[in-house]
PDB file of C-alpha atoms in Angstrom:
ATOM      1  CA  MET A  76     -25.396   6.490  13.098  1.00 75.00           C
ATOM      2  CA  ARG A  77     -27.537   5.254  10.310  1.00 79.00           C
ATOM      3  CA  HIS A  78     -28.735   8.656   9.050  1.00 83.00           C
ATOM      4  CA  LEU A  79     -25.036   9.755   8.859  1.00 86.00           C
ATOM      5  CA  GLU A  80     -24.243   6.705   6.980  1.00 86.00           C
ATOM      6  CA  ILE A  81     -27.096   7.409   4.549  1.00 84.00           C
ATOM      7  CA  PHE A  82     -25.805  11.123   4.075  1.00 85.00           C
ATOM      8  CA  GLN A  83     -22.344   9.928   3.509  1.00 85.00           C
ATOM      9  CA  GLN A  84     -23.501   7.760   0.631  1.00 85.00           C
ATOM     10  CA  VAL A  85     -25.625  10.352  -0.950  1.00 84.00           C
ATOM     11  CA  THR A  86     -22.626  12.971  -0.863  1.00 84.00           C
ATOM     12  CA  HIS A  87     -20.150  10.194  -2.028  1.00 81.00           C
ATOM     13  CA  HIS A  88     -22.566   9.130  -4.925  1.00 82.00           C
ATOM     14  CA  GLY A  89     -23.401  12.592  -5.980  1.00 80.00           C
ATOM     15  CA  GLY A  90     -27.415  12.354  -5.546  1.00 83.00           C
ATOM     16  CA  PHE A  91     -30.329  10.119  -4.032  1.00 83.00           C
ATOM     17  CA  ASN A  92     -30.822   7.914  -7.046  1.00 82.00           C
ATOM     18  CA  ARG A  93     -27.334   6.401  -7.372  1.00 83.00           C
ATOM     19  CA  ALA A  94     -27.177   6.143  -3.413  1.00 81.00           C
ATOM     20  CA  ALA A  95     -30.254   4.210  -3.159  1.00 82.00           C
ATOM     21  CA  ALA A  96     -29.001   2.078  -6.204  1.00 81.00           C
ATOM     22  CA  HIS A  97     -25.807   1.342  -4.297  1.00 78.00           C
ATOM     23  CA  LEU A  98     -27.486   0.698  -0.793  1.00 75.00           C
ATOM     24  CA  HIS A  99     -30.142  -1.385  -2.577  1.00 76.00           C
ATOM     25  CA  ILE A 100     -33.041   0.594  -0.696  1.00 79.00           C
ATOM     26  CA  ALA A 101     -35.973   2.636  -1.923  1.00 82.00           C
ATOM     27  CA  GLN A 102     -35.145   6.261  -2.700  1.00 83.00           C
ATOM     28  CA  SER A 103     -38.316   7.195  -0.488  1.00 84.00           C
ATOM     29  CA  ALA A 104     -36.512   5.384   2.498  1.00 82.00           C
ATOM     30  CA  LEU A 105     -33.303   7.047   1.870  1.00 80.00           C
ATOM     31  CA  SER A 106     -34.860  10.425   1.781  1.00 86.00           C
ATOM     32  CA  ARG A 107     -36.751   9.850   5.168  1.00 87.00           C
ATOM     33  CA  HIS A 108     -33.236   9.147   6.809  1.00 85.00           C
ATOM     34  CA  VAL A 109     -31.871  12.457   5.232  1.00 87.00           C
ATOM     35  CA  GLN A 110     -34.975  14.284   6.560  1.00 88.00           C
ATOM     36  CA  GLN A 111     -34.776  12.906   9.948  1.00 88.00           C
ATOM     37  CA  LEU A 112     -31.087  13.851   9.977  1.00 88.00           C
ATOM     38  CA  GLU A 113     -31.923  17.478   8.932  1.00 87.00           C
ATOM     39  CA  ALA A 114     -34.639  17.550  11.868  1.00 90.00           C
ATOM     40  CA  ASP A 115     -32.355  16.273  14.381  1.00 88.00           C
ATOM     41  CA  LEU A 116     -29.618  18.941  13.433  1.00 88.00           C
ATOM     42  CA  GLY A 117     -32.155  21.710  12.789  1.00 91.00           C
ATOM     43  CA  VAL A 118     -30.510  22.778   9.396  1.00 90.00           C
ATOM     44  CA  ALA A 119     -31.338  21.890   5.982  1.00 89.00           C
ATOM     45  CA  LEU A 120     -28.287  19.749   4.154  1.00 88.00           C
ATOM     46  CA  PHE A 121     -29.739  19.751   0.752  1.00 86.00           C
ATOM     47  CA  GLU A 122     -31.389  22.158  -1.602  1.00 86.00           C
ATOM     48  CA  ARG A 123     -33.663  20.514  -3.946  1.00 79.00           C
ATOM     49  CA  SER A 124     -34.634  21.561  -7.467  1.00 74.00           C
ATOM     50  CA  GLY A 125     -35.507  20.284 -10.751  1.00 69.00           C
ATOM     51  CA  ARG A 126     -31.996  19.670 -11.771  1.00 71.00           C
ATOM     52  CA  GLY A 127     -31.504  17.428  -8.606  1.00 73.00           C
ATOM     53  CA  VAL A 128     -29.901  18.190  -5.180  1.00 81.00           C
ATOM     54  CA  GLN A 129     -26.893  20.575  -4.136  1.00 85.00           C
ATOM     55  CA  LEU A 130     -25.412  20.694  -0.553  1.00 88.00           C
ATOM     56  CA  THR A 131     -26.264  23.708   1.518  1.00 89.00           C
ATOM     57  CA  PRO A 132     -23.411  25.487   3.484  1.00 91.00           C
ATOM     58  CA  ALA A 133     -24.357  23.369   6.348  1.00 89.00           C
ATOM     59  CA  GLY A 134     -24.211  20.241   4.188  1.00 85.00           C
ATOM     60  CA  GLU A 135     -20.795  21.217   2.892  1.00 89.00           C
ATOM     61  CA  ILE A 136     -19.483  21.401   6.528  1.00 90.00           C
ATOM     62  CA  LEU A 137     -21.022  18.014   7.511  1.00 87.00           C
ATOM     63  CA  ALA A 138     -19.762  16.460   4.158  1.00 87.00           C
ATOM     64  CA  GLN A 139     -16.028  17.438   5.077  1.00 88.00           C
ATOM     65  CA  ARG A 140     -16.595  15.726   8.497  1.00 87.00           C
ATOM     66  CA  VAL A 141     -18.866  12.772   8.168  1.00 86.00           C
ATOM     67  CA  ASP A 142     -15.948  10.351   7.268  1.00 86.00           C
ATOM     68  CA  SER A 143     -14.016  11.190  10.262  1.00 86.00           C
ATOM     69  CA  LEU A 144     -17.200  11.291  12.601  1.00 86.00           C
ATOM     70  CA  LEU A 145     -18.187   7.775  11.419  1.00 85.00           C
ATOM     71  CA  ARG A 146     -14.595   6.293  11.840  1.00 83.00           C
ATOM     72  CA  GLN A 147     -14.573   7.785  15.449  1.00 85.00           C
ATOM     73  CA  PHE A 148     -17.729   6.332  16.218  1.00 84.00           C
ATOM     74  CA  ARG A 149     -16.822   2.838  14.871  1.00 79.00           C
ATOM     75  CA  GLN A 150     -13.413   3.073  16.597  1.00 78.00           C
ATOM     76  CA  THR A 151     -15.198   3.992  19.778  1.00 81.00           C
ATOM     77  CA  ARG A 152     -17.650   1.065  19.500  1.00 74.00           C
ATOM     78  CA  GLU A 153     -14.803  -1.211  18.768  1.00 71.00           C
ATOM     79  CA  GLU A 154     -13.026   0.003  21.960  1.00 74.00           C
ATOM     80  CA  LEU A 155     -16.392  -0.370  24.000  1.00 74.00           C
ATOM     81  CA  VAL A 156     -16.620  -3.850  22.652  1.00 64.00           C
ATOM     82  CA  ALA A 157     -12.986  -4.795  23.350  1.00 65.00           C
ATOM     83  CA  LYS A 158     -13.571  -3.689  27.153  1.00 68.00           C
ATOM     84  CA  ALA A 159     -16.540  -6.006  27.446  1.00 64.00           C
ATOM     85  CA  ASP A 160     -14.440  -8.649  26.068  1.00 65.00           C
ATOM     86  CA  LEU A 161     -17.192  -9.925  23.535  1.00 69.00           C
ATOM     87  CA  PRO A 162     -15.874 -11.179  20.245  1.00 77.00           C
ATOM     88  CA  ARG A 163     -18.197  -9.710  17.894  1.00 80.00           C
ATOM     89  CA  GLY A 164     -18.105  -6.500  15.380  1.00 85.00           C
ATOM     90  CA  GLU A 165     -15.531  -6.642  12.478  1.00 90.00           C
ATOM     91  CA  LEU A 166     -11.942  -7.997  12.109  1.00 94.00           C
ATOM     92  CA  ALA A 167      -9.609  -7.498   9.567  1.00 95.00           C
ATOM     93  CA  ILE A 168      -6.845 -10.331   9.394  1.00 96.00           C
ATOM     94  CA  GLY A 169      -3.631 -10.104   7.152  1.00 95.00           C
ATOM     95  CA  LEU A 170      -2.252 -13.540   6.029  1.00 93.00           C
ATOM     96  CA  PRO A 171       0.805 -14.276   3.658  1.00 87.00           C
ATOM     97  CA  PRO A 172      -0.051 -16.616   0.533  1.00 81.00           C
ATOM     98  CA  SER A 173       2.509 -19.118   1.889  1.00 75.00           C
ATOM     99  CA  MET A 174      -0.090 -19.841   4.700  1.00 76.00           C
ATOM    100  CA  ARG A 175      -2.819 -20.799   2.214  1.00 73.00           C
ATOM    101  CA  ALA A 176      -2.394 -24.643   3.380  1.00 67.00           C
ATOM    102  CA  ILE A 177      -3.815 -23.703   6.941  1.00 75.00           C
ATOM    103  CA  ALA A 178      -5.663 -20.677   6.339  1.00 83.00           C
ATOM    104  CA  THR A 179      -8.944 -22.373   5.529  1.00 85.00           C
ATOM    105  CA  ARG A 180      -8.985 -24.796   8.657  1.00 84.00           C
ATOM    106  CA  LEU A 181      -7.916 -21.856  10.945  1.00 88.00           C
ATOM    107  CA  LEU A 182     -10.483 -19.455   9.628  1.00 92.00           C
ATOM    108  CA  ALA A 183     -13.324 -22.434   9.646  1.00 92.00           C
ATOM    109  CA  GLU A 184     -12.379 -23.041  13.412  1.00 91.00           C
ATOM    110  CA  TYR A 185     -12.646 -19.280  14.152  1.00 94.00           C
ATOM    111  CA  ARG A 186     -15.946 -18.854  12.372  1.00 93.00           C
ATOM    112  CA  LYS A 187     -17.326 -21.804  14.164  1.00 92.00           C
ATOM    113  CA  ALA A 188     -16.436 -20.360  17.550  1.00 91.00           C
ATOM    114  CA  HIS A 189     -17.229 -16.514  16.892  1.00 92.00           C
ATOM    115  CA  PRO A 190     -20.057 -16.380  14.114  1.00 93.00           C
ATOM    116  CA  ASP A 191     -20.886 -12.923  15.318  1.00 90.00           C
ATOM    117  CA  VAL A 192     -17.442 -11.605  13.963  1.00 94.00           C
ATOM    118  CA  ALA A 193     -17.421 -10.395  10.387  1.00 94.00           C
ATOM    119  CA  LEU A 194     -14.192 -11.478   8.869  1.00 95.00           C
ATOM    120  CA  THR A 195     -12.376  -9.516   6.150  1.00 95.00           C
ATOM    121  CA  ILE A 196      -9.161 -11.273   4.875  1.00 95.00           C
ATOM    122  CA  TRP A 197      -6.234  -9.759   3.334  1.00 94.00           C
ATOM    123  CA  VAL A 198      -3.471 -11.660   1.591  1.00 90.00           C
ATOM    124  CA  SER A 199      -0.196 -10.013   0.683  1.00 87.00           C
ATOM    125  CA  THR A 200       3.525 -10.390   1.560  1.00 82.00           C
ATOM    126  CA  SER A 201       5.044 -10.183   5.124  1.00 82.00           C
ATOM    127  CA  ILE A 202       6.580  -6.768   4.374  1.00 82.00           C
ATOM    128  CA  GLU A 203       3.262  -5.307   3.175  1.00 86.00           C
ATOM    129  CA  LEU A 204       1.274  -6.990   6.109  1.00 89.00           C
ATOM    130  CA  ARG A 205       3.606  -5.023   8.546  1.00 87.00           C
ATOM    131  CA  GLU A 206       2.669  -1.804   6.750  1.00 88.00           C
ATOM    132  CA  TRP A 207      -1.101  -2.624   6.939  1.00 90.00           C
ATOM    133  CA  LEU A 208      -0.762  -3.185  10.718  1.00 90.00           C
ATOM    134  CA  LEU A 209       0.797   0.128  11.210  1.00 87.00           C
ATOM    135  CA  SER A 210      -1.687   2.003   9.077  1.00 86.00           C
ATOM    136  CA  GLY A 211      -4.609   0.162  10.505  1.00 87.00           C
ATOM    137  CA  HIS A 212      -5.598  -1.522   7.234  1.00 90.00           C
ATOM    138  CA  VAL A 213      -5.463  -4.844   9.065  1.00 93.00           C
ATOM    139  CA  ASP A 214      -6.162  -5.300  12.769  1.00 94.00           C
ATOM    140  CA  VAL A 215      -3.969  -8.788  13.394  1.00 96.00           C
ATOM    141  CA  ALA A 216      -1.708 -10.440  10.871  1.00 95.00           C
ATOM    142  CA  ILE A 217       0.254 -13.636  10.629  1.00 92.00           C
ATOM    143  CA  PHE A 218       3.651 -12.998   8.994  1.00 87.00           C
ATOM    144  CA  GLY A 219       7.407 -13.856   9.171  1.00 81.00           C
ATOM    145  CA  ILE A 220       9.476 -11.716  10.927  1.00 71.00           C
ATOM    146  CA  LEU A 221      13.176 -11.512  10.747  1.00 63.00           C
ATOM    147  CA  GLU A 222      13.945  -9.657  13.935  1.00 65.00           C
ATOM    148  CA  PRO A 223      11.700  -7.952  16.890  1.00 64.00           C
ATOM    149  CA  GLU A 224      10.288  -4.578  16.389  1.00 70.00           C
ATOM    150  CA  THR A 225       9.124  -2.248  19.243  1.00 78.00           C
ATOM    151  CA  VAL A 226       6.188  -0.948  17.040  1.00 84.00           C
ATOM    152  CA  LEU A 227       4.507  -4.223  16.915  1.00 88.00           C
ATOM    153  CA  GLU A 228       3.206  -6.589  19.693  1.00 90.00           C
ATOM    154  CA  SER A 229       4.437  -9.997  18.261  1.00 89.00           C
ATOM    155  CA  TYR A 230       3.986 -13.504  19.333  1.00 89.00           C
ATOM    156  CA  PRO A 231       6.087 -15.994  17.733  1.00 88.00           C
ATOM    157  CA  PHE A 232       4.481 -19.380  17.407  1.00 84.00           C
ATOM    158  CA  GLN A 233       6.302 -21.396  15.030  1.00 82.00           C
ATOM    159  CA  ARG A 234       9.828 -21.546  13.451  1.00 83.00           C
ATOM    160  CA  ASP A 235       9.764 -23.156   9.904  1.00 82.00           C
ATOM    161  CA  GLN A 236      12.668 -25.004   8.233  1.00 86.00           C
ATOM    162  CA  VAL A 237      13.528 -23.472   4.858  1.00 90.00           C
ATOM    163  CA  TYR A 238      13.559 -25.877   1.924  1.00 91.00           C
ATOM    164  CA  ALA A 239      15.298 -25.581  -1.478  1.00 93.00           C
ATOM    165  CA  LEU A 240      12.616 -26.795  -3.882  1.00 93.00           C
ATOM    166  CA  GLY A 241      13.334 -28.395  -7.625  1.00 92.00           C
ATOM    167  CA  ALA A 242      11.531 -30.337 -10.326  1.00 91.00           C
ATOM    168  CA  ALA A 243      11.317 -33.914 -10.224  1.00 89.00           C
ATOM    169  CA  GLY A 244      14.793 -35.350 -11.290  1.00 86.00           C
ATOM    170  CA  SER A 245      16.720 -32.383 -10.090  1.00 88.00           C
ATOM    171  CA  GLU A 246      19.884 -32.736  -8.017  1.00 84.00           C
ATOM    172  CA  LEU A 247      18.139 -32.299  -4.805  1.00 88.00           C
ATOM    173  CA  ASN A 248      17.682 -35.621  -3.039  1.00 86.00           C
ATOM    174  CA  GLY A 249      16.284 -34.716   0.228  1.00 85.00           C
ATOM    175  CA  GLN A 250      19.985 -34.465   2.006  1.00 91.00           C
ATOM    176  CA  ALA A 251      20.518 -31.052   3.459  1.00 93.00           C
ATOM    177  CA  ILE A 252      22.458 -28.609   1.236  1.00 93.00           C
ATOM    178  CA  ASP A 253      24.338 -25.750   2.438  1.00 93.00           C
ATOM    179  CA  MET A 254      24.094 -22.002   1.214  1.00 93.00           C
ATOM    180  CA  ARG A 255      27.106 -22.241  -1.136  1.00 94.00           C
ATOM    181  CA  THR A 256      25.404 -25.142  -3.098  1.00 94.00           C
ATOM    182  CA  PHE A 257      22.131 -23.392  -3.227  1.00 94.00           C
ATOM    183  CA  ALA A 258      23.686 -20.224  -4.334  1.00 94.00           C
ATOM    184  CA  LYS A 259      25.246 -21.907  -7.632  1.00 94.00           C
ATOM    185  CA  LEU A 260      21.834 -23.060  -8.657  1.00 95.00           C
ATOM    186  CA  PRO A 261      19.458 -21.197 -11.359  1.00 96.00           C
ATOM    187  CA  LEU A 262      17.078 -19.591  -8.673  1.00 96.00           C
ATOM    188  CA  ILE A 263      13.541 -18.418  -9.169  1.00 95.00           C
ATOM    189  CA  LEU A 264      12.893 -16.200  -5.853  1.00 94.00           C
ATOM    190  CA  THR A 265      10.195 -14.068  -4.391  1.00 88.00           C
ATOM    191  CA  SER A 266      10.446 -10.474  -5.655  1.00 86.00           C
ATOM    192  CA  ARG A 267      11.721  -7.770  -3.223  1.00 82.00           C
ATOM    193  CA  PRO A 268      10.340  -6.612  -0.946  1.00 76.00           C
ATOM    194  CA  ASN A 269       9.883  -9.875   0.718  1.00 79.00           C
ATOM    195  CA  SER A 270      10.957 -11.342   4.124  1.00 80.00           C
ATOM    196  CA  MET A 271      11.723 -14.725   2.513  1.00 84.00           C
ATOM    197  CA  ARG A 272      13.871 -13.098  -0.089  1.00 88.00           C
ATOM    198  CA  LEU A 273      15.572 -10.863   2.669  1.00 87.00           C
ATOM    199  CA  LEU A 274      16.468 -14.089   4.586  1.00 88.00           C
ATOM    200  CA  ILE A 275      17.983 -15.740   1.476  1.00 91.00           C
ATOM    201  CA  ASP A 276      19.813 -12.283   0.689  1.00 92.00           C
ATOM    202  CA  ASN A 277      21.029 -11.749   3.893  1.00 89.00           C
ATOM    203  CA  ALA A 278      22.355 -15.462   4.363  1.00 90.00           C
ATOM    204  CA  ALA A 279      24.142 -15.101   0.975  1.00 92.00           C
ATOM    205  CA  GLN A 280      25.510 -11.564   2.115  1.00 92.00           C
ATOM    206  CA  ARG A 281      27.153 -13.210   5.231  1.00 91.00           C
ATOM    207  CA  LEU A 282      29.032 -15.704   3.349  1.00 92.00           C
ATOM    208  CA  ASN A 283      29.935 -13.091   0.563  1.00 94.00           C
ATOM    209  CA  LEU A 284      28.034 -15.248  -1.904  1.00 93.00           C
ATOM    210  CA  SER A 285      26.500 -14.182  -5.276  1.00 94.00           C
ATOM    211  CA  LEU A 286      23.223 -15.704  -5.989  1.00 94.00           C
ATOM    212  CA  ASP A 287      22.377 -16.630  -9.655  1.00 94.00           C
ATOM    213  CA  VAL A 288      18.611 -15.267  -9.775  1.00 95.00           C
ATOM    214  CA  VAL A 289      17.348 -16.091 -13.129  1.00 95.00           C
ATOM    215  CA  MET A 290      13.791 -14.860 -12.264  1.00 95.00           C
ATOM    216  CA  ASP A 291      12.072 -12.823  -9.572  1.00 94.00           C
ATOM    217  CA  VAL A 292       8.240 -13.614  -9.065  1.00 92.00           C
ATOM    218  CA  ASN A 293       5.699 -11.930  -6.856  1.00 86.00           C
ATOM    219  CA  SER A 294       3.307 -14.819  -7.016  1.00 84.00           C
ATOM    220  CA  ILE A 295       4.223 -18.246  -4.920  1.00 84.00           C
ATOM    221  CA  PRO A 296       1.794 -20.274  -6.979  1.00 86.00           C
ATOM    222  CA  LEU A 297       3.408 -18.981 -10.147  1.00 92.00           C
ATOM    223  CA  LEU A 298       6.722 -19.553  -8.796  1.00 92.00           C
ATOM    224  CA  ILE A 299       6.075 -23.242  -7.718  1.00 91.00           C
ATOM    225  CA  ASP A 300       4.584 -23.887 -11.328  1.00 93.00           C
ATOM    226  CA  LEU A 301       7.688 -22.407 -12.774  1.00 95.00           C
ATOM    227  CA  VAL A 302      10.040 -24.755 -10.338  1.00 94.00           C
ATOM    228  CA  ARG A 303       7.684 -27.610 -11.362  1.00 93.00           C
ATOM    229  CA  ASN A 304       8.584 -27.155 -15.032  1.00 94.00           C
ATOM    230  CA  GLY A 305      12.248 -27.294 -14.339  1.00 93.00           C
ATOM    231  CA  LEU A 306      12.907 -23.630 -15.130  1.00 95.00           C
ATOM    232  CA  GLY A 307      14.731 -23.226 -11.718  1.00 94.00           C
ATOM    233  CA  TYR A 308      14.841 -23.906  -7.998  1.00 95.00           C
ATOM    234  CA  THR A 309      13.582 -21.728  -5.027  1.00 94.00           C
ATOM    235  CA  ALA A 310      13.547 -21.513  -1.457  1.00 92.00           C
ATOM    236  CA  LEU A 311      10.479 -21.657   0.672  1.00 89.00           C
ATOM    237  CA  PRO A 312       9.356 -22.384   4.569  1.00 86.00           C
ATOM    238  CA  SER A 313       7.974 -25.624   5.035  1.00 83.00           C
ATOM    239  CA  SER A 314       4.416 -24.457   5.759  1.00 76.00           C
ATOM    240  CA  ALA A 315       4.404 -23.026   2.031  1.00 77.00           C
ATOM    241  CA  ILE A 316       5.273 -26.312   0.520  1.00 79.00           C
ATOM    242  CA  GLN A 317       3.197 -28.605   2.878  1.00 74.00           C
ATOM    243  CA  GLU A 318       0.804 -29.772   0.268  1.00 71.00           C
ATOM    244  CA  ILE A 319       3.431 -30.596  -2.363  1.00 77.00           C
ATOM    245  CA  GLN A 320       6.465 -31.866  -0.236  1.00 69.00           C
ATOM    246  CA  GLN A 321       5.564 -35.579  -0.855  1.00 72.00           C
ATOM    247  CA  SER A 322       4.473 -34.992  -4.481  1.00 77.00           C
ATOM    248  CA  GLU A 323       6.465 -36.923  -7.288  1.00 83.00           C
ATOM    249  CA  ALA A 324       6.529 -33.578  -9.321  1.00 87.00           C
ATOM    250  CA  PHE A 325       9.062 -31.943  -6.895  1.00 89.00           C
ATOM    251  CA  THR A 326      12.412 -32.765  -5.008  1.00 89.00           C
ATOM    252  CA  CYS A 327      13.282 -30.769  -1.921  1.00 89.00           C
ATOM    253  CA  SER A 328      16.271 -30.558   0.687  1.00 91.00           C
ATOM    254  CA  PRO A 329      16.507 -28.816   3.766  1.00 92.00           C
ATOM    255  CA  LEU A 330      18.714 -25.526   3.481  1.00 92.00           C
ATOM    256  CA  LYS A 331      21.100 -25.355   6.106  1.00 90.00           C
ATOM    257  CA  GLN A 332      21.442 -22.696   8.690  1.00 80.00           C
ATOM    258  CA  THR A 333      18.132 -20.993   7.633  1.00 82.00           C
ATOM    259  CA  SER A 334      14.645 -20.962   9.249  1.00 79.00           C
ATOM    260  CA  TYR A 335      11.842 -18.649   9.237  1.00 79.00           C
ATOM    261  CA  SER A 336       9.986 -17.445  12.444  1.00 82.00           C
ATOM    262  CA  TRP A 337       6.208 -16.920  12.226  1.00 85.00           C
ATOM    263  CA  THR A 338       4.343 -14.586  14.500  1.00 89.00           C
ATOM    264  CA  VAL A 339       0.852 -13.471  15.037  1.00 92.00           C
ATOM    265  CA  SER A 340       1.065  -9.606  15.496  1.00 93.00           C
ATOM    266  CA  ASN A 341      -0.922  -6.362  16.046  1.00 93.00           C
ATOM    267  CA  SER A 342       0.108  -2.590  16.388  1.00 90.00           C
ATOM    268  CA  ARG A 343       0.990  -1.289  19.646  1.00 88.00           C
ATOM    269  CA  GLU A 344      -0.994   1.917  18.825  1.00 85.00           C
ATOM    270  CA  ARG A 345      -4.266   0.304  18.544  1.00 83.00           C
ATOM    271  CA  PRO A 346      -5.779  -1.877  21.115  1.00 80.00           C
ATOM    272  CA  LEU A 347      -6.750  -5.123  19.843  1.00 88.00           C
ATOM    273  CA  SER A 348     -10.467  -5.926  20.100  1.00 87.00           C
ATOM    274  CA  ALA A 349     -11.742  -8.995  21.951  1.00 87.00           C
ATOM    275  CA  ALA A 350     -12.303 -10.625  18.400  1.00 92.00           C
ATOM    276  CA  GLY A 351      -8.648  -9.970  17.597  1.00 93.00           C
ATOM    277  CA  ARG A 352      -7.451 -11.326  20.817  1.00 92.00           C
ATOM    278  CA  ARG A 353      -9.596 -14.485  20.384  1.00 92.00           C
ATOM    279  CA  PHE A 354      -8.110 -15.025  16.886  1.00 95.00           C
ATOM    280  CA  ARG A 355      -4.570 -14.493  18.342  1.00 93.00           C
ATOM    281  CA  SER A 356      -5.139 -17.009  21.188  1.00 92.00           C
ATOM    282  CA  MET A 357      -6.540 -19.510  18.644  1.00 91.00           C
ATOM    283  CA  VAL A 358      -3.305 -19.332  16.703  1.00 90.00           C
ATOM    284  CA  LEU A 359      -1.126 -19.871  19.790  1.00 89.00           C
ATOM    285  CA  ASP A 360      -3.335 -22.598  21.305  1.00 85.00           C
ATOM    286  CA  LEU A 361      -3.479 -24.533  17.972  1.00 78.00           C
ATOM    287  CA  ALA A 362       0.413 -24.107  17.756  1.00 72.00           C
ATOM    288  CA  GLY A 363       1.013 -25.269  21.079  1.00 60.00           C
ATOM    289  CA  ASP A 364       4.085 -27.306  21.276  1.00 42.00           C
ATOM    290  CA  ARG A 365       4.162 -28.443  17.860  1.00 47.00           C
ATOM    291  CA  ASP A 366       3.909 -26.734  14.662  1.00 50.00           C
ATOM    292  CA  ILE A 367       0.376 -25.278  13.481  1.00 48.00           C
ATOM    293  CA  VAL A 368       0.278 -27.101  10.205  1.00 46.00           C
ATOM    294  CA  HIS A 369       0.271 -30.487  12.094  1.00 46.00           C
ATOM    295  CA  ALA A 370      -2.177 -29.159  14.743  1.00 44.00           C
ATOM    296  CA  LEU A 371      -4.803 -28.381  12.025  1.00 44.00           C
ATOM    297  CA  GLU A 372      -4.032 -31.138   9.540  1.00 44.00           C
ATOM    298  CA  ASP A 373      -6.370 -33.663  11.104  1.00 42.00           C
ATOM    299  CA  ARG A 374      -9.146 -31.160  11.606  1.00 42.00           C
ATOM    300  CA  PRO A 375     -11.917 -31.321   8.769  1.00 37.00           C
ATOM    301  CA  VAL A 376     -12.719 -28.212   6.763  1.00 34.00           C
ATOM    302  CA  ILE A 377     -16.182 -27.159   8.406  1.00 32.00           C
TER     303      ILE A 377
END
């Protein structure tokens, strides 16, 4: 396995010097790995000359297949670990930016419980997280879902109230407003494609309403800053505004007949590893009978 990884790096970087620099190992050690691989296979993989190294015909064949071989090996290893139900190895988790308020504590809890799992965290919109699950870019993801999908194994754990959010001194006073009132406000909404935007668009369409959208923004922190400065109003689930809901810089009101369902999901086409199953169980256990924001709010960041 290690010999193949070294060979892959040499071919990808176009030589031993650059591969050694990238891997932060001595060139002599890297050469020994390649020589051992050549001995194991019984063929020469590189032709060495004063001008550097070139792949032999056998090396060309292996170079075409090494990525696939390593990917299959890692997938097989993950499946074996999953069967053993040991939470270790690698886990790629997808999170939406609106879950930032709980992500740190959730991930700290997971790392404390499972230190042998190497985490990679990807943050994007619910729409893109769904695509990443299907492509295998992430193993498990938390995102908002508007309707069930057969290609995903999804576990709902929280339903959020959607709030209209405005700057201090706006006409929002904490009392619930309906969609007709909201549609008349100058709106700053998340850019399409985005599940929160789809929810608002669909709600307006059902009532045959036109939205007064003055700005589309693909960054929630920027969107909130624009609202804070009085450039317009927005709509976000309660988990996204947990930290600012009591701030004097904002006013907010529940938006009637709108709610947002959060799920923890994985692709049905790929078995979830033990590490992924433990993450899913932790999310569901923390949520329990109350929302996950309040389940985590009293827990210190480790």
